[in-house]
Tab-separated table of N, CA, C and O in Angstrom:
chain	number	residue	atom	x	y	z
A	1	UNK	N	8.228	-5.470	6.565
A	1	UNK	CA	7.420	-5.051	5.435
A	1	UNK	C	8.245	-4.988	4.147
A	1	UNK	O	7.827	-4.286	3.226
A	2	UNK	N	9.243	-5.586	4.034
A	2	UNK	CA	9.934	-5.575	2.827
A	2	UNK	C	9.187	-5.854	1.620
A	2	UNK	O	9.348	-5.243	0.564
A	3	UNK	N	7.978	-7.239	1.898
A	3	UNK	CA	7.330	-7.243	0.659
A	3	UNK	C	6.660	-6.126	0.231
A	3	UNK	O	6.492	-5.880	-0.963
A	4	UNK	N	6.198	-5.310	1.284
A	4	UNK	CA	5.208	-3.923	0.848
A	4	UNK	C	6.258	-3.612	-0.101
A	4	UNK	O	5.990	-3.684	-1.301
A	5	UNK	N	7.479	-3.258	0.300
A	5	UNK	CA	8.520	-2.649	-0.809
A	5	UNK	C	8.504	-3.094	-1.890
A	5	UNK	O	8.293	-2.467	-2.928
A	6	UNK	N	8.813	-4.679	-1.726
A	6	UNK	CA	8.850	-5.277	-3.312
A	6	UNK	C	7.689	-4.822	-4.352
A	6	UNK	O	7.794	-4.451	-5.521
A	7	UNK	N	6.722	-4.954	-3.654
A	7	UNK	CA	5.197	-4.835	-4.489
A	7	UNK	C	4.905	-3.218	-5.063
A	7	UNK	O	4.536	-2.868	-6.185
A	8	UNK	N	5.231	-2.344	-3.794
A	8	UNK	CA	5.496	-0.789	-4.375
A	8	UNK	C	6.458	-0.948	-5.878
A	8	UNK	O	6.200	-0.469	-6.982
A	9	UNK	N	7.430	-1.649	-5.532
A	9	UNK	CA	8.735	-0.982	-6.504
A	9	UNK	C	8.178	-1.767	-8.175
A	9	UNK	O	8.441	-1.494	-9.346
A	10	UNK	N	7.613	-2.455	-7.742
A	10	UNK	CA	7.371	-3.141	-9.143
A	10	UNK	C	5.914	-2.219	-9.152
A	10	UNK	O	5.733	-2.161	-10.368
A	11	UNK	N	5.279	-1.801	-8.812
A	11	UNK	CA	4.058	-0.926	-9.445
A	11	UNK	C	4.900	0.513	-10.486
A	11	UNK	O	4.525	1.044	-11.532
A	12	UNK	N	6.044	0.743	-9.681
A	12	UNK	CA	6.121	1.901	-9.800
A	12	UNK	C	8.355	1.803	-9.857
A	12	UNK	O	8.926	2.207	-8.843
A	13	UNK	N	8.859	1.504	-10.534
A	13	UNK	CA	10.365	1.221	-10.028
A	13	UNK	C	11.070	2.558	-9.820
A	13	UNK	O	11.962	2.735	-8.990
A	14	UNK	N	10.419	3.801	-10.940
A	14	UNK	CA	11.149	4.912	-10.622
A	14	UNK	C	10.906	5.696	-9.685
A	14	UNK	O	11.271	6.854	-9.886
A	15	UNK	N	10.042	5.317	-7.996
A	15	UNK	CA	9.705	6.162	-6.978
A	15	UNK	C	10.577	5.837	-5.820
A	15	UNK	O	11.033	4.711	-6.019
A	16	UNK	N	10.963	6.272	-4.819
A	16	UNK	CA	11.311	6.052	-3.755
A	16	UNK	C	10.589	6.127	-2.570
A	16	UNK	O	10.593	7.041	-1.745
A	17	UNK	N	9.890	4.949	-2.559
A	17	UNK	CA	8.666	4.618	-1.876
A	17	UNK	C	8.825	4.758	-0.171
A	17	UNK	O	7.951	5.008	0.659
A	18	UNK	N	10.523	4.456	0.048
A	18	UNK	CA	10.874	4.703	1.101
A	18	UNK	C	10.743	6.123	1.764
A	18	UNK	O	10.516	6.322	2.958
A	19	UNK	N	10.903	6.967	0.902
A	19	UNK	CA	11.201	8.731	1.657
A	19	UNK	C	9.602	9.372	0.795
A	19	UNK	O	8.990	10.195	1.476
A	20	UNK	N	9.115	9.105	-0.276
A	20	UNK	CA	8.005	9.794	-0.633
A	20	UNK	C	6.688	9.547	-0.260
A	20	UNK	O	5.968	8.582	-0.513
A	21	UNK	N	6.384	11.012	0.664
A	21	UNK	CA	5.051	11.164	1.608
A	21	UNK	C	3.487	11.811	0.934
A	21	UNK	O	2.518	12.248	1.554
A	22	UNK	N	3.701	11.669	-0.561
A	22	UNK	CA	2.458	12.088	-0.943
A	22	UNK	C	1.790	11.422	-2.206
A	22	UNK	O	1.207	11.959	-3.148
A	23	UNK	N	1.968	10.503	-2.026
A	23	UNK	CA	1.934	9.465	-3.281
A	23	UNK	C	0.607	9.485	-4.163
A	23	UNK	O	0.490	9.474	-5.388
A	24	UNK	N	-0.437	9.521	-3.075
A	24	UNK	CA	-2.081	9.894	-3.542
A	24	UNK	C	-1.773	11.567	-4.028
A	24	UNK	O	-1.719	12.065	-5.152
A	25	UNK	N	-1.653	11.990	-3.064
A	25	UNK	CA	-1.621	13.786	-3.637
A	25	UNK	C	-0.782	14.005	-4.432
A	25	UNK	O	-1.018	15.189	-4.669
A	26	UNK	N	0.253	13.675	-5.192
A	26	UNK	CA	0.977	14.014	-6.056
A	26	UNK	C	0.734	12.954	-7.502
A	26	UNK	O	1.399	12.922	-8.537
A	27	UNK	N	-0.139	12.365	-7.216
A	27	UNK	CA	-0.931	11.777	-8.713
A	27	UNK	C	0.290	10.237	-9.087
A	27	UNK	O	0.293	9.526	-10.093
A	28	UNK	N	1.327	10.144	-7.678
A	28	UNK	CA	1.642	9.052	-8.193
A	28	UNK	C	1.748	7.416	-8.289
A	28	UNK	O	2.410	6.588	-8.916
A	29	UNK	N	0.481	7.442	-7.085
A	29	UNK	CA	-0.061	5.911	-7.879
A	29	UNK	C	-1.721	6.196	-8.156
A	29	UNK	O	-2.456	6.703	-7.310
A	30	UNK	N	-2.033	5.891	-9.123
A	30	UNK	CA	-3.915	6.503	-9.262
A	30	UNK	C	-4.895	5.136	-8.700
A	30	UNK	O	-4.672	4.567	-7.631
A	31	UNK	N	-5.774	4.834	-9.454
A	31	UNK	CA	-6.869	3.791	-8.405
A	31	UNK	C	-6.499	2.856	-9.302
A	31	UNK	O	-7.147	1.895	-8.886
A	32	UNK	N	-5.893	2.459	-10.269
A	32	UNK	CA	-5.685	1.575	-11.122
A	32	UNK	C	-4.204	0.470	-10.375
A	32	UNK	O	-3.995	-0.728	-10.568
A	33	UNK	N	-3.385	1.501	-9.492
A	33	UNK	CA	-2.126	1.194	-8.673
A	33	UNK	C	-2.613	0.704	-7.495
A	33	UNK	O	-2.229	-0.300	-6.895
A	34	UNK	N	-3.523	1.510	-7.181
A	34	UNK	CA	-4.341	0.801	-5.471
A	34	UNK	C	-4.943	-0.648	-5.963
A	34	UNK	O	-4.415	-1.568	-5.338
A	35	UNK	N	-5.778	-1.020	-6.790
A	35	UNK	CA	-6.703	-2.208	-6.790
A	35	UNK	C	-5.103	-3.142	-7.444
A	35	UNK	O	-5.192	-4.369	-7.412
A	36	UNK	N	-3.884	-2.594	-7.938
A	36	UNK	CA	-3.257	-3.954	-7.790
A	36	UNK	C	-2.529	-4.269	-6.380
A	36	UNK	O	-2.386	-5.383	-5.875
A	37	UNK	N	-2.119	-3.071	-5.884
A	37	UNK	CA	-1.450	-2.962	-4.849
A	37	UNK	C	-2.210	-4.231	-3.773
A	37	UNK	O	-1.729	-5.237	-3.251
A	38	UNK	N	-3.986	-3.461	-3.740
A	38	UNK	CA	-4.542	-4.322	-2.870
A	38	UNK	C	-4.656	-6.205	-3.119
A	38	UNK	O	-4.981	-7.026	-2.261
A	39	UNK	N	-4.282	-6.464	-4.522
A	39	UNK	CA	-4.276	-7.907	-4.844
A	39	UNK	C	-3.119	-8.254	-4.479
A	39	UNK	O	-3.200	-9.375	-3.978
A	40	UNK	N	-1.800	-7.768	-4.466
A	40	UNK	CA	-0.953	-7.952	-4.382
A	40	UNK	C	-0.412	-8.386	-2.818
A	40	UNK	O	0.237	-9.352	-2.417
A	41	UNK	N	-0.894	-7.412	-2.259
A	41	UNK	CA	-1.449	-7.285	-0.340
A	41	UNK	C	-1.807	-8.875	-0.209
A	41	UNK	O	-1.182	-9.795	0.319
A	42	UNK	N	-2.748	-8.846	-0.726
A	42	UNK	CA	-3.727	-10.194	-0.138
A	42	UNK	C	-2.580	-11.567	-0.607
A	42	UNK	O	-2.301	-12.544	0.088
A	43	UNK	N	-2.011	-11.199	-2.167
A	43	UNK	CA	-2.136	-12.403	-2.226
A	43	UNK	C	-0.531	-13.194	-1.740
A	43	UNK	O	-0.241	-14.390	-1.732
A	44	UNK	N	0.353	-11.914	-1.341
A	44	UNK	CA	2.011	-12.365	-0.672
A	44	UNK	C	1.922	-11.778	0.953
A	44	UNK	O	2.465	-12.300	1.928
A	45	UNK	N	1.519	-11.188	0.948
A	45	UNK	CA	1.437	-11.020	2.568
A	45	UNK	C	0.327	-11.385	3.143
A	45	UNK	O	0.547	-11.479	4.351
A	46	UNK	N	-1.379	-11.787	2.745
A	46	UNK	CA	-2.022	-12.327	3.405
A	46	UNK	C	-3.190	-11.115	3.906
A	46	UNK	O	-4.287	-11.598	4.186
A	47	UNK	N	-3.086	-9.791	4.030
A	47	UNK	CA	-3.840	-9.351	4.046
A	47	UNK	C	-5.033	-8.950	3.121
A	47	UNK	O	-4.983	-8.610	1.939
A	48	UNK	N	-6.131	-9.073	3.953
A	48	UNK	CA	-7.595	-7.901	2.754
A	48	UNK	C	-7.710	-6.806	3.577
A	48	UNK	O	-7.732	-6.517	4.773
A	49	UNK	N	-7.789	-6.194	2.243
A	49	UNK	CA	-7.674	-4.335	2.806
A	49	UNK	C	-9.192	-4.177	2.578
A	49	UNK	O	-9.457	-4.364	1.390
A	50	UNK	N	-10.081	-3.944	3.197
A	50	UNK	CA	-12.044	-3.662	3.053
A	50	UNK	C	-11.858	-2.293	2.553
A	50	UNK	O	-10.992	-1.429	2.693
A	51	UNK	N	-13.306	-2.428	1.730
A	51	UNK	CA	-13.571	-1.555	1.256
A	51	UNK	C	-13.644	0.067	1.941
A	51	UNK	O	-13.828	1.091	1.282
A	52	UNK	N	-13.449	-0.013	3.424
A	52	UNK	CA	-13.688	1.054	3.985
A	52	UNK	C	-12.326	1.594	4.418
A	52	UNK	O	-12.166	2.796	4.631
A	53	UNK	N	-11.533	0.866	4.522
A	53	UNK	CA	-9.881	1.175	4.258
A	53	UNK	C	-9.702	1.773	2.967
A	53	UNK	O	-8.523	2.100	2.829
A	54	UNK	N	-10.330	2.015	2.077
A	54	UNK	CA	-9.258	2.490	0.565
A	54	UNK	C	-10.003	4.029	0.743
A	54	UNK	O	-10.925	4.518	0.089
A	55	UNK	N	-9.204	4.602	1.927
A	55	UNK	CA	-9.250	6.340	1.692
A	55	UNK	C	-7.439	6.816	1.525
A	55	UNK	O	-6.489	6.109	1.859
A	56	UNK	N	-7.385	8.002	1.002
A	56	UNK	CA	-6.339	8.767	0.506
A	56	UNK	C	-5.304	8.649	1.523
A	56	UNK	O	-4.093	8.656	1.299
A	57	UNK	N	-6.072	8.502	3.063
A	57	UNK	CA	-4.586	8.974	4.251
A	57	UNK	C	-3.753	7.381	4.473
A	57	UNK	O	-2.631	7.157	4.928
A	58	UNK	N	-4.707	6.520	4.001
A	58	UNK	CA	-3.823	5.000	4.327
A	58	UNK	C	-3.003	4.663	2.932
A	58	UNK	O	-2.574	3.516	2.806
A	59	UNK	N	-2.779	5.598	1.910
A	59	UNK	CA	-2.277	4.685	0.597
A	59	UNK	C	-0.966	5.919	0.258
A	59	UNK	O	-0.142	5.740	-0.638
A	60	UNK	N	-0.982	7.560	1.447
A	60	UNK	CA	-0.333	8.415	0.986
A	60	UNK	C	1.221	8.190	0.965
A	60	UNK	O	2.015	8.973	0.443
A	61	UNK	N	1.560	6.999	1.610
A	61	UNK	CA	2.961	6.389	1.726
A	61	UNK	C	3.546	5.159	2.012
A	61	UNK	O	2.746	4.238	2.175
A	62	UNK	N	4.600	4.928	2.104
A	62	UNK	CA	4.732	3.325	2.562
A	62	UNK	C	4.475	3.188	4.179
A	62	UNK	O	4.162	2.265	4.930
A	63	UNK	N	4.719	4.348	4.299
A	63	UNK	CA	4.740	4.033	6.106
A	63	UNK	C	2.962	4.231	6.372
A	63	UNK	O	2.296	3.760	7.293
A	64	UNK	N	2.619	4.879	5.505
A	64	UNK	CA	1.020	4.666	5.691
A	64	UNK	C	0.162	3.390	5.595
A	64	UNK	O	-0.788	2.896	6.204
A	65	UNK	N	1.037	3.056	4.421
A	65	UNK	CA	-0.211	1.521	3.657
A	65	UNK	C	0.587	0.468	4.708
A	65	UNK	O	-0.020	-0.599	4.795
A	66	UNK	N	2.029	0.544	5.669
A	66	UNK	CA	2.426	-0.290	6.326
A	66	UNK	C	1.809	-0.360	7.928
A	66	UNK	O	1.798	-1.296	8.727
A	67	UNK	N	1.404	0.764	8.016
A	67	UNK	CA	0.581	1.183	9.517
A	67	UNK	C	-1.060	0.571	9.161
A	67	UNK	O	-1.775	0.053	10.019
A	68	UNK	N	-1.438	0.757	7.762
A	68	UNK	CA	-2.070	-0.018	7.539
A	68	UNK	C	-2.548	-1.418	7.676
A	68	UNK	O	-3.543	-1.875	8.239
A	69	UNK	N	-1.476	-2.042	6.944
A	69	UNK	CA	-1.445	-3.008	6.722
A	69	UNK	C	-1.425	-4.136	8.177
A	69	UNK	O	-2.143	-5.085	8.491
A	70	UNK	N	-0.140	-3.431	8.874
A	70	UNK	CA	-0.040	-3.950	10.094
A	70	UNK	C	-1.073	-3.990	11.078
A	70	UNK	O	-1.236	-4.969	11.806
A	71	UNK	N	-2.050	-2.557	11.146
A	71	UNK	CA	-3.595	-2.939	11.703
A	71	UNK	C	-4.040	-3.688	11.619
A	71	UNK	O	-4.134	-4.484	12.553
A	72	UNK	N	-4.594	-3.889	10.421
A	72	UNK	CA	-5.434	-4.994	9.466
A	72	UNK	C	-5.007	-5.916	10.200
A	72	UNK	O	-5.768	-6.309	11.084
A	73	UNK	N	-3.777	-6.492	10.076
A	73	UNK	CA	-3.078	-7.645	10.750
A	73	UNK	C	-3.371	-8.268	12.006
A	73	UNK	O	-3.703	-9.425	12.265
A	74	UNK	N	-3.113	-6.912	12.991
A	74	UNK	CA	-3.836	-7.285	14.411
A	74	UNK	C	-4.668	-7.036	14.788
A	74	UNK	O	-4.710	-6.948	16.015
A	75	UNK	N	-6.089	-6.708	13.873
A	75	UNK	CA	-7.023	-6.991	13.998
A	75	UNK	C	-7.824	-8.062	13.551
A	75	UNK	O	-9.049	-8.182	13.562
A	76	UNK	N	-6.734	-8.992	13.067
A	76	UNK	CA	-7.126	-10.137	12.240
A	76	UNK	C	-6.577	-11.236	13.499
A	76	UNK	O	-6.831	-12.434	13.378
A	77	UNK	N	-6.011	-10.857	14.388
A	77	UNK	CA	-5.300	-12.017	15.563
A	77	UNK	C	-5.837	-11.691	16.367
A	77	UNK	O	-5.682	-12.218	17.468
């Protein structure tokens, strides 16, 4: 998931996306960070995140949007 990283760090360069677990609850990416995040998803790693995926507990960290992401994945194979 390194690209998840790349794509976090350029939304956001001054977070440490690696160790910070509250990213929705602490106001620091808002819905303006999710809808690029999610273009960004689709358009270097290949996933679509559905509309029923964009709740607070899948976007609260990297290890979240990556447990995510990786679902998505094998539910796509």
């Amino acid at each position: 998931m390194d690209t998840l990283l790349e794509i976090l760090q350029e939304i956001h360069d001054d977070i440490d996306f690696a160790t910070h677990t509250t990213l929705i609850d602490d106001g620091v990416i808002d819905s303006f960070d999710i809808i690029t995040l999610i273009a960004e998803v689709d358009d270097r790693i290949g996933v679509t995140i559905p509309p029923e995926e964009l709740i607070p507990e899948n976007f609260n960290s990297y290890k979240t949007i990556a447990a995510l992401i990786a679902r998505l994945e094998d539910d796509f194979n």
